[in-house]
mmCIF file of C-alpha atoms in Angstrom:
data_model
loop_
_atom_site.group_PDB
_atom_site.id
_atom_site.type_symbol
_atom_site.label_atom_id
_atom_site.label_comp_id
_atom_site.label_asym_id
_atom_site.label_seq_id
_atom_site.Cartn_x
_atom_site.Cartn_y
_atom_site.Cartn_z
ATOM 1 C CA UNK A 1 -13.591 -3.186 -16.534
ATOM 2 C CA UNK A 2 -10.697 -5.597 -16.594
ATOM 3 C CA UNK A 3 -9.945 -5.135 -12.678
ATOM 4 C CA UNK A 4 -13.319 -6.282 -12.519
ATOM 5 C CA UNK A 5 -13.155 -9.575 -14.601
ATOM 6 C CA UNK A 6 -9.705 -9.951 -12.890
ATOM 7 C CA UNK A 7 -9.378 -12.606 -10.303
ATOM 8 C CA UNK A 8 -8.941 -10.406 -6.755
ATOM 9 C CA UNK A 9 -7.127 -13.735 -5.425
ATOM 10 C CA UNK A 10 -4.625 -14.264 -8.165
ATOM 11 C CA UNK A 11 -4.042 -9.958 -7.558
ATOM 12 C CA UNK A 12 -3.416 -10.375 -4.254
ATOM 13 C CA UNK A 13 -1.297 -13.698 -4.546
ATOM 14 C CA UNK A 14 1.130 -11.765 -7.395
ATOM 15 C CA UNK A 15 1.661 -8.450 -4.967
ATOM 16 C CA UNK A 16 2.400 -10.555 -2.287
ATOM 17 C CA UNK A 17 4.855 -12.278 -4.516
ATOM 18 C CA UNK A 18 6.144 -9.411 -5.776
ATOM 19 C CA UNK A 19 6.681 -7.443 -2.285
ATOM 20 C CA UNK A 20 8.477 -10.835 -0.891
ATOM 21 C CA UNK A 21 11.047 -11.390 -3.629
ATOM 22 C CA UNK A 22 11.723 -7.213 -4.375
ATOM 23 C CA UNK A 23 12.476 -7.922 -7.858
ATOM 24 C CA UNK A 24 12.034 -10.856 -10.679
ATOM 25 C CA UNK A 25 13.381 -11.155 -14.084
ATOM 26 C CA UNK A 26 10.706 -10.411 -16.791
ATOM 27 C CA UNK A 27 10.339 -14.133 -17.348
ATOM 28 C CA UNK A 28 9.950 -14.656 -13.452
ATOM 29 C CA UNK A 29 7.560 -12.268 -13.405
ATOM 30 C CA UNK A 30 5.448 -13.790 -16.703
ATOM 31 C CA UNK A 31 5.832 -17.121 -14.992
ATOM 32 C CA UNK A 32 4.300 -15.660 -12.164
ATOM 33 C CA UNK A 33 1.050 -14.578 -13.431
ATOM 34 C CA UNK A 34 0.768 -17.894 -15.308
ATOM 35 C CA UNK A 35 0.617 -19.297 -11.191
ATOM 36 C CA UNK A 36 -1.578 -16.555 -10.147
ATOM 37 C CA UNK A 37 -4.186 -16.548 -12.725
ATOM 38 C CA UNK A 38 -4.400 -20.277 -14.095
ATOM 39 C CA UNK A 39 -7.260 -20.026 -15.949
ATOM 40 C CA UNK A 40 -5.620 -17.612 -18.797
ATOM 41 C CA UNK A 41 -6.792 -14.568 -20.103
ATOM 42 C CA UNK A 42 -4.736 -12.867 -17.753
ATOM 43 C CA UNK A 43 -1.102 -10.854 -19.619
ATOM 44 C CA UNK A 44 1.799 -9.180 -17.126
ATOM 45 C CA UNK A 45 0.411 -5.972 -18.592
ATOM 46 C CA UNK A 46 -2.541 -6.700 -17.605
ATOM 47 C CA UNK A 47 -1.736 -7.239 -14.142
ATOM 48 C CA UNK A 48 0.570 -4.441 -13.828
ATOM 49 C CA UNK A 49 -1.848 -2.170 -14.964
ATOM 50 C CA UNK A 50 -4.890 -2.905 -12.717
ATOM 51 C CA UNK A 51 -2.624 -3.080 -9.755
ATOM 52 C CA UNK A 52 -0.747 0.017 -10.633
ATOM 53 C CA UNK A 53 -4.233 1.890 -10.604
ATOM 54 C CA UNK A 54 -4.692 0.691 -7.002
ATOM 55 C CA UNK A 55 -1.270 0.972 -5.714
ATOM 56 C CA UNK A 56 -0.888 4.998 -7.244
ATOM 57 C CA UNK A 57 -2.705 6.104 -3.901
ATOM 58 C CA UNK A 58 0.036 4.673 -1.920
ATOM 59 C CA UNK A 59 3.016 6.067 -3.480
ATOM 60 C CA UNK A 60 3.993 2.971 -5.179
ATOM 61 C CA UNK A 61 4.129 1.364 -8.550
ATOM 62 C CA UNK A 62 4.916 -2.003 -10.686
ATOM 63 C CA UNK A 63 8.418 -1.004 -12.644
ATOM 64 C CA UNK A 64 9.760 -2.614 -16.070
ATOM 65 C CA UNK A 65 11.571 0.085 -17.555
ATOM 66 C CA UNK A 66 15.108 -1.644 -15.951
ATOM 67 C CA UNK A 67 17.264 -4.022 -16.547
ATOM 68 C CA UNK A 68 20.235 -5.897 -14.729
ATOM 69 C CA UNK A 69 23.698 -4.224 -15.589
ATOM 70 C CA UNK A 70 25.256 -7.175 -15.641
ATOM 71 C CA UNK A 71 23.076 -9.798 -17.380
ATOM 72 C CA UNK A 72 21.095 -7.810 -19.177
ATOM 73 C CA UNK A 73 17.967 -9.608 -17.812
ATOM 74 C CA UNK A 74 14.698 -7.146 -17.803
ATOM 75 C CA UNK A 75 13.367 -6.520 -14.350
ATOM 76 C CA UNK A 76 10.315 -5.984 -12.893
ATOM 77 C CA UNK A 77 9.653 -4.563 -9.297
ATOM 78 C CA UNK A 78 7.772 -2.900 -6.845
ATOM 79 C CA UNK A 79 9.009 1.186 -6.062
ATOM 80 C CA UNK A 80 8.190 3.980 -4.464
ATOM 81 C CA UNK A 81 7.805 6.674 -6.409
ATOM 82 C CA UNK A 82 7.605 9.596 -3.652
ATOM 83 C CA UNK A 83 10.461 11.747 -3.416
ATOM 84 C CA UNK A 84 10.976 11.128 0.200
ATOM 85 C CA UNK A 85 14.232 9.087 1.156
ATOM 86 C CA UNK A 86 13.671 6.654 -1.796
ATOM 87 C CA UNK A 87 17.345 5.215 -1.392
ATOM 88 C CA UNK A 88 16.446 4.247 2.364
ATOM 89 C CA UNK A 89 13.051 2.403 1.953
ATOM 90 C CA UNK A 90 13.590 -1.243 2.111
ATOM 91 C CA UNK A 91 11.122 -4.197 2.155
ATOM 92 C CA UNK A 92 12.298 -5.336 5.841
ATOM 93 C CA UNK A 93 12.990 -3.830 8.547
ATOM 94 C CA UNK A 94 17.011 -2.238 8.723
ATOM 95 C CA UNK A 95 18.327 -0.551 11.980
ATOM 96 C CA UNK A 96 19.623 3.260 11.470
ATOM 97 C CA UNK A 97 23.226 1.822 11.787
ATOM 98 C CA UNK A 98 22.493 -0.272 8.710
ATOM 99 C CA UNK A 99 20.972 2.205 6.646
ATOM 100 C CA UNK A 100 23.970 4.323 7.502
ATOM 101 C CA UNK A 101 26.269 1.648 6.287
ATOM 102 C CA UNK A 102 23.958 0.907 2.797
ATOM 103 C CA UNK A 103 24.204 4.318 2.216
ATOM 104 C CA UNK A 104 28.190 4.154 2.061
ATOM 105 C CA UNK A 105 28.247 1.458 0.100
ATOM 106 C CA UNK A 106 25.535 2.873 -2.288
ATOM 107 C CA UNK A 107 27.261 5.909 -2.801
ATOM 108 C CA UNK A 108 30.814 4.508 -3.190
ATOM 109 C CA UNK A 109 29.003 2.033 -6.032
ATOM 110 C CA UNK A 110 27.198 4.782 -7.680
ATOM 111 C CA UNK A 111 30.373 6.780 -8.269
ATOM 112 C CA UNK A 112 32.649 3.946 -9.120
ATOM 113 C CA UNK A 113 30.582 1.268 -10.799
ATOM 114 C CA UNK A 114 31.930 -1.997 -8.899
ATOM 115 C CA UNK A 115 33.746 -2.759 -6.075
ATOM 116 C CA UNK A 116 35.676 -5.354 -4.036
ATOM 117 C CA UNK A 117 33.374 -6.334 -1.353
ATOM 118 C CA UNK A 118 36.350 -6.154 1.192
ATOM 119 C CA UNK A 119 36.282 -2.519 0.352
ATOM 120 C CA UNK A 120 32.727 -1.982 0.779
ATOM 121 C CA UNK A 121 32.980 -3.602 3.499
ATOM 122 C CA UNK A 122 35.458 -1.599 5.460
ATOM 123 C CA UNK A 123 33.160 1.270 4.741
ATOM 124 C CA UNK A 124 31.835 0.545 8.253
ATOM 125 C CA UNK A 125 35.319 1.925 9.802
ATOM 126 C CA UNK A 126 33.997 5.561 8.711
ATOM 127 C CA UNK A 127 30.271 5.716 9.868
ATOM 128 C CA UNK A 128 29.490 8.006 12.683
ATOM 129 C CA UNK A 129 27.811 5.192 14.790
ATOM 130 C CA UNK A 130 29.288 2.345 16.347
ATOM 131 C CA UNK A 131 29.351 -0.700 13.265
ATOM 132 C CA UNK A 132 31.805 -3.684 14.373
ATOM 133 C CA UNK A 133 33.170 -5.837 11.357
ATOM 134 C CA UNK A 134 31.036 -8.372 12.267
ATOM 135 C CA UNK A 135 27.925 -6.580 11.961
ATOM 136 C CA UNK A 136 29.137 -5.211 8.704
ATOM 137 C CA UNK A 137 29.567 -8.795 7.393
ATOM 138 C CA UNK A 138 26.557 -10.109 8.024
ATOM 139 C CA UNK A 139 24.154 -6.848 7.047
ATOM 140 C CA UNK A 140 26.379 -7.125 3.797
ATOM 141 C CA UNK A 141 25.565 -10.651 3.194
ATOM 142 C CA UNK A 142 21.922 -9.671 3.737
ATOM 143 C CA UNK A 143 21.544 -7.269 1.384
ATOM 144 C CA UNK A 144 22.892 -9.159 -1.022
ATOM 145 C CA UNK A 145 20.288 -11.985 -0.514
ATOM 146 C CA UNK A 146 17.447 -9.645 -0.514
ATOM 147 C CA UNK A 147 19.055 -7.915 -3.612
ATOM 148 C CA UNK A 148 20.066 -4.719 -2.766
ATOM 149 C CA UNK A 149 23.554 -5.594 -3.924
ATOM 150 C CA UNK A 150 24.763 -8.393 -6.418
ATOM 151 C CA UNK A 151 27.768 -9.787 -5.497
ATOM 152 C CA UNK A 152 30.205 -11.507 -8.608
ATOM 153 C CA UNK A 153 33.839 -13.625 -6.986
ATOM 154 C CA UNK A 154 35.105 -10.608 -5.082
ATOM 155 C CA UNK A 155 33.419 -7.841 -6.844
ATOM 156 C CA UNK A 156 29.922 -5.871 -5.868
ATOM 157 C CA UNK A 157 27.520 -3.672 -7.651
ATOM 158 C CA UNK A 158 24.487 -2.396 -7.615
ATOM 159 C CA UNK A 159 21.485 -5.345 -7.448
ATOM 160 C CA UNK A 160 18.768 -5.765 -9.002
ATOM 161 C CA UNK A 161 16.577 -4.040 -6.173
ATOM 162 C CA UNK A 162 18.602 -1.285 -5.935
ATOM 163 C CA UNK A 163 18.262 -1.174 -9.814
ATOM 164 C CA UNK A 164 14.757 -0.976 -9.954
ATOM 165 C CA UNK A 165 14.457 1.718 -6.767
ATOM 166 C CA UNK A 166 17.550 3.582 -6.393
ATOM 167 C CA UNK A 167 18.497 3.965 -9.781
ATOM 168 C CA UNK A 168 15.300 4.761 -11.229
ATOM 169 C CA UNK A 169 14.770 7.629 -8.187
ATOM 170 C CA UNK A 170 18.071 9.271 -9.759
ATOM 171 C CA UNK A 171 17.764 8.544 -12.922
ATOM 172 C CA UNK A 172 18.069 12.242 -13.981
ATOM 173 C CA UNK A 173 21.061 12.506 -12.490
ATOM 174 C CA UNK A 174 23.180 9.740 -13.916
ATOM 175 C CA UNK A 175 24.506 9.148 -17.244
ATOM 176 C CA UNK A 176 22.441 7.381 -20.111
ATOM 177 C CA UNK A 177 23.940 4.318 -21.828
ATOM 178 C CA UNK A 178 24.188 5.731 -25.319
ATOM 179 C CA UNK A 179 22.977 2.782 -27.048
ATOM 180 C CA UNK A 180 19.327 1.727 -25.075
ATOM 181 C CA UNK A 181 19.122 5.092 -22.866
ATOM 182 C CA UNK A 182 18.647 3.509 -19.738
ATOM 183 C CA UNK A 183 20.375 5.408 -16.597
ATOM 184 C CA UNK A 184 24.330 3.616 -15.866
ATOM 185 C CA UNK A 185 26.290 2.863 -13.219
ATOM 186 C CA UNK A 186 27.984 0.226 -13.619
ATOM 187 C CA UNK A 187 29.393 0.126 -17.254
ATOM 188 C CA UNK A 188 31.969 0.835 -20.176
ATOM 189 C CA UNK A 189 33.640 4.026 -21.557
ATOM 190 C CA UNK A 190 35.108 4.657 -24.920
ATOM 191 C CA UNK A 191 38.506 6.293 -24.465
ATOM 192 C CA UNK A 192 38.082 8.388 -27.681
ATOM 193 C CA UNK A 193 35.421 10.197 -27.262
ATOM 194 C CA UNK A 194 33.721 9.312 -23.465
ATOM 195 C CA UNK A 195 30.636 7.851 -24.578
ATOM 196 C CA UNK A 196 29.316 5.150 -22.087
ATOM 197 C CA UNK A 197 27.283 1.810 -22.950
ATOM 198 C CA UNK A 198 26.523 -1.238 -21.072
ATOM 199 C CA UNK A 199 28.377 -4.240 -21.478
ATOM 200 C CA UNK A 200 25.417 -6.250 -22.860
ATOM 201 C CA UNK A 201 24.824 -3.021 -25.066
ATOM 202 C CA UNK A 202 28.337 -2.830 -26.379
ATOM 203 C CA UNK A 203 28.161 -6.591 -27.028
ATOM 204 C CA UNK A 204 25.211 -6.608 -29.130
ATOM 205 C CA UNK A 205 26.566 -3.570 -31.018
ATOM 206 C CA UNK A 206 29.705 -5.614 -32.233
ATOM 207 C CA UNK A 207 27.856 -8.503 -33.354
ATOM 208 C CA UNK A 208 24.484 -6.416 -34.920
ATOM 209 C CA UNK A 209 25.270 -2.702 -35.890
ATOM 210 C CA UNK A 210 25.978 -2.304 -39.072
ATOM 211 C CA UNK A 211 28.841 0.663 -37.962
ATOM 212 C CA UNK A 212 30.737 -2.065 -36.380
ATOM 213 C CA UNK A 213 30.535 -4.560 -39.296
ATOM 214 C CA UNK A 214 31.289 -7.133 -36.882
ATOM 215 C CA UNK A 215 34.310 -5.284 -35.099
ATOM 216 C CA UNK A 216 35.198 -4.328 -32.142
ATOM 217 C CA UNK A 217 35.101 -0.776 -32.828
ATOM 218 C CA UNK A 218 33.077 2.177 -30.552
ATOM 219 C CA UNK A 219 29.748 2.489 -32.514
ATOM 220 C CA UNK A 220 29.319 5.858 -32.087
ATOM 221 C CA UNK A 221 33.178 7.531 -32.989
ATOM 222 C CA UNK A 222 34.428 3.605 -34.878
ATOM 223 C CA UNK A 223 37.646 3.845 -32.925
ATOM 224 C CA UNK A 224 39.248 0.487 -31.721
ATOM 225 C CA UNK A 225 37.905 -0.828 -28.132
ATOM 226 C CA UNK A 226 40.849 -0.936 -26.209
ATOM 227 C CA UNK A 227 38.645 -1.970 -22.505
ATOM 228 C CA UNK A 228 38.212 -5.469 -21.905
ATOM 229 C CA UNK A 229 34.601 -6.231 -21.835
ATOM 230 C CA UNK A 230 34.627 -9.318 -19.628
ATOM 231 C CA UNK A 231 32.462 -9.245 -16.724
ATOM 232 C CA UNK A 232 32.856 -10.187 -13.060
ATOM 233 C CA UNK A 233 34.731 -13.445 -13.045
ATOM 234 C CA UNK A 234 32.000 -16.157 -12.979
ATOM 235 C CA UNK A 235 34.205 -19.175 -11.988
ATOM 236 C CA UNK A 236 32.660 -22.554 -11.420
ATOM 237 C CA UNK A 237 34.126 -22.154 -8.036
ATOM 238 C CA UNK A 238 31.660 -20.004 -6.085
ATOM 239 C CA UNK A 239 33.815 -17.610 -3.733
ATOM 240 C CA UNK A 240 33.414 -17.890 0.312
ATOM 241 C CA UNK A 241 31.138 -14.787 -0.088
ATOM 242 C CA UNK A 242 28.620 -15.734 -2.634
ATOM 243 C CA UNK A 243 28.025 -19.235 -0.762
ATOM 244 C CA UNK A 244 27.355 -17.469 2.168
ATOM 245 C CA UNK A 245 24.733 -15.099 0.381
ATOM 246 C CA UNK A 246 23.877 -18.213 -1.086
ATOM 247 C CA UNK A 247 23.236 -20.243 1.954
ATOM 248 C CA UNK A 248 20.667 -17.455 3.035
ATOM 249 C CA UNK A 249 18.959 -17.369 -1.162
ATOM 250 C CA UNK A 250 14.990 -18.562 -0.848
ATOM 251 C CA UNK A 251 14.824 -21.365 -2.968
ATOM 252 C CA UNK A 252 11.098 -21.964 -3.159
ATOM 253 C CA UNK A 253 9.118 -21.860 -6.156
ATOM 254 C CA UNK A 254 8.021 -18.137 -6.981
ATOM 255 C CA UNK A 255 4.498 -17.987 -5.845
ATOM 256 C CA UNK A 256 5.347 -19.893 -2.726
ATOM 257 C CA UNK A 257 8.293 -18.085 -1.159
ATOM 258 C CA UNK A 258 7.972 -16.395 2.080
ATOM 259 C CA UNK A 259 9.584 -15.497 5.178
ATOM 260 C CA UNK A 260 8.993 -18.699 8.017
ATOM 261 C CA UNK A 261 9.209 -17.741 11.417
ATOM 262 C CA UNK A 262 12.211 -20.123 13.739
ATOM 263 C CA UNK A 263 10.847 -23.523 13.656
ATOM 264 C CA UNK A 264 8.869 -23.712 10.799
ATOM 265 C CA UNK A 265 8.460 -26.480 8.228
ATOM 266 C CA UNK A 266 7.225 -26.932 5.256
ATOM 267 C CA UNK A 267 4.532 -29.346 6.776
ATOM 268 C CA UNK A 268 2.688 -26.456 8.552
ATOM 269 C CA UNK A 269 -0.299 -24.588 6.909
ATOM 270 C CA UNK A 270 -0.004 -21.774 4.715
ATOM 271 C CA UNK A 271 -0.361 -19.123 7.418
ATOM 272 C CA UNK A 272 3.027 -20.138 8.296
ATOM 273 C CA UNK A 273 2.429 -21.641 12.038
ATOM 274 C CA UNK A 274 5.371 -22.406 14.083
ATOM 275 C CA UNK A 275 6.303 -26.242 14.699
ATOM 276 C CA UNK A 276 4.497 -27.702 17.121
ATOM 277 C CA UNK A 277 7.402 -29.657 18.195
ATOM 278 C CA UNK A 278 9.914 -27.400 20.617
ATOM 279 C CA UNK A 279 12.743 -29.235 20.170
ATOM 280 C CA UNK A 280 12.288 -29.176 16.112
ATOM 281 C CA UNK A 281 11.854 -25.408 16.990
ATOM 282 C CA UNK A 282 15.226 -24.922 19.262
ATOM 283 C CA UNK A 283 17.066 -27.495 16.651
ATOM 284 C CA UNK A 284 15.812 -24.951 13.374
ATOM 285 C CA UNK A 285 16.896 -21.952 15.062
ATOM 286 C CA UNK A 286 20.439 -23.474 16.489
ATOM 287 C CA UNK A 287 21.385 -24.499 12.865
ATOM 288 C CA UNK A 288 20.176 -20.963 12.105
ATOM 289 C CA UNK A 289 22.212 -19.208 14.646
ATOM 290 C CA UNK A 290 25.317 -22.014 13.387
ATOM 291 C CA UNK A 291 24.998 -20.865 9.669
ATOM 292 C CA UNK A 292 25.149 -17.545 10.078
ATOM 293 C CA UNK A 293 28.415 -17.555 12.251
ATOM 294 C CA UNK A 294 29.946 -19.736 9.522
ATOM 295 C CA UNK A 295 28.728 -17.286 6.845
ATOM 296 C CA UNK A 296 31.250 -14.594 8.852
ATOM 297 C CA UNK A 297 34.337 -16.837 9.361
ATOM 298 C CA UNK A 298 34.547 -17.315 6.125
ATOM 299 C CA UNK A 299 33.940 -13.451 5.021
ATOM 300 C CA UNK A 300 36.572 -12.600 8.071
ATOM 301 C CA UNK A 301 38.571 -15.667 5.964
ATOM 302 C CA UNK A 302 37.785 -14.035 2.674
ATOM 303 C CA UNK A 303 38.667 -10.324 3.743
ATOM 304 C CA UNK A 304 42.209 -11.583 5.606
ATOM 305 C CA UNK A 305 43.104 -13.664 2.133
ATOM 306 C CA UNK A 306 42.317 -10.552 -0.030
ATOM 307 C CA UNK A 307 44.212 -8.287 2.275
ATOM 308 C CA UNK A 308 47.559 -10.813 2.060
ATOM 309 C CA UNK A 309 47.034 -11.218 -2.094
ATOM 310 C CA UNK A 310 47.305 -7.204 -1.751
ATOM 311 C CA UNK A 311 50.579 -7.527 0.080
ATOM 312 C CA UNK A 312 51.822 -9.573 -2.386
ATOM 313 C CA UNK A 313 50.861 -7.118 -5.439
#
């Protein structure tokens, strides 16, 4: 009965949402329904189940079972749950040569937990198709803005999206955080006896479990923790990279946030009509064209800087 009482518009507004962004933060997501449904009555549970029942047809589903490896944030996101190519299915359209290159860098993260982006980078050197560094940079700067990849000073891992979709697809064959159970990749091991937690996890242990009375000791064998459990430098400073993936972040309020052809403003109607001013059209799309060969000097900048501090070491 409730997807019956439910408002069809404020269902339709929230997938659309959804599908756009990839993934929100359980609080995004709870602030989202308030804008879809502003009359009340209406919970996230709600929501996810009605559309859940109407999406199951179509292979996909409304996840909250993750969370972010790094913050700790809960997630919420829109999979596919079919079996078929599940690491591969993206929200936008990716050329095979792209694909080819997420793979590499999904696989190298999935094995090793974080990397420099430099490295991840050069991962395009070993594909079978042509990839030039330049294309590399900027499909890498991409995913990160879409989410596919989070991207900390110099370091990458696993985003949110990929999170949600990747993770949860292999799930069954990845290890389980001993303290909340949830599949890890990117994470912390106990030298003693090999148990792995999340950082967050391991965090919360110290300060709450009653083993650890307040220590830094493993909670499940009590033996010192000898790994540093600082996180990806988070500088005031943002690094070359993460302004560029910056520069490219939607910064819209949630329900709002969608894809504008070249040209567009935010004085044309809400199907998104082109300017009808050319030269405000040519101008949007120059400074376009003009920000995205910035973003990749200063990721060629980046790379050649990272490659000399090497030298040095």
């Amino acid at each position: 009965m409730l997807q019956f009482t439910m408002d069809p518009q404020g269902r339709k507004r929230f997938l659309q949402s959804l599908v756009s962004r990839g993934t929100v933060t359980l609080q995004e997501a709870e602030q989202l329904v308030q804008e879809c449904f502003p009359d009340g009555g209406v919970s996230l549970s709600d929501c996810s189940a009605v559309l859940n029942d109407m999406l199951r047809p179509l292979q996909l589903e409304i996840n909250r079972s993750r969370r972010d490896e790094v913050t700790g944030d809960h997630l919420v996101g829109l999979i596919n749950t079919s079996a078929d190519e599940a690491a591969t299915k993206f929200g936008a359209p990716y050329t095979k040569a792209e694909l080819e290159f997420f793979q590499k860098m999904t696989n190298h993260l999935m094995e090793h937990g974080s990397e420099k982006s430099t490295v991840l980078i050069n991962k395009a050197t070993s594909m079978e198709q042509t990839f030039s560094t330049s294309q590399a940079q900027d499909t890498f700067v991409r995913l990160c803005s879409a989410g596919w990849l989070q991207l900390q000073g110099s370091m990458c891992m696993l985003g949110p999206r990929s999170r949600v979709e990747i993770v949860t697809a292999q799930a069954a064959d990845l290890d389980a955080c001993k303290s909340c159970h949830d599949p890890i990749v990117y994470g912390k091991t106990c030298a003693s006896c090999g148990q792995r937690w999340h950082v967050f996890c391991l965090k919360d242990a110290f300060q709450f479990d009653r083993r650890c009375a307040g220590k830094e000791v493993c909670p499940a064998c009590l033996s010192p923790w000898t790994d540093a459990l600082e996180e990806p430098s988070h500088s005031q400073t943002q690094s070359t990279m993460e302004q560029a993936v910056a520069s490219l972040s939607p910064k819209k309020p949630l329900s709002s946030r969608r894809r504008r052809p070249p040209g567009a403003n935010d004085d044309d109607d809400g199907n998104g009509a082109a300017s009808a001013n050319p030269r405000e059209a040519t101008a949007s799309a120059s400074r376009s064209t003009r920000s995205t060969r910035r973003s990749r000097v200063s990721l060629s900048s980046q790379m050649e800087q990272e490659d000399d501090d090497d030298e040095e070491d």
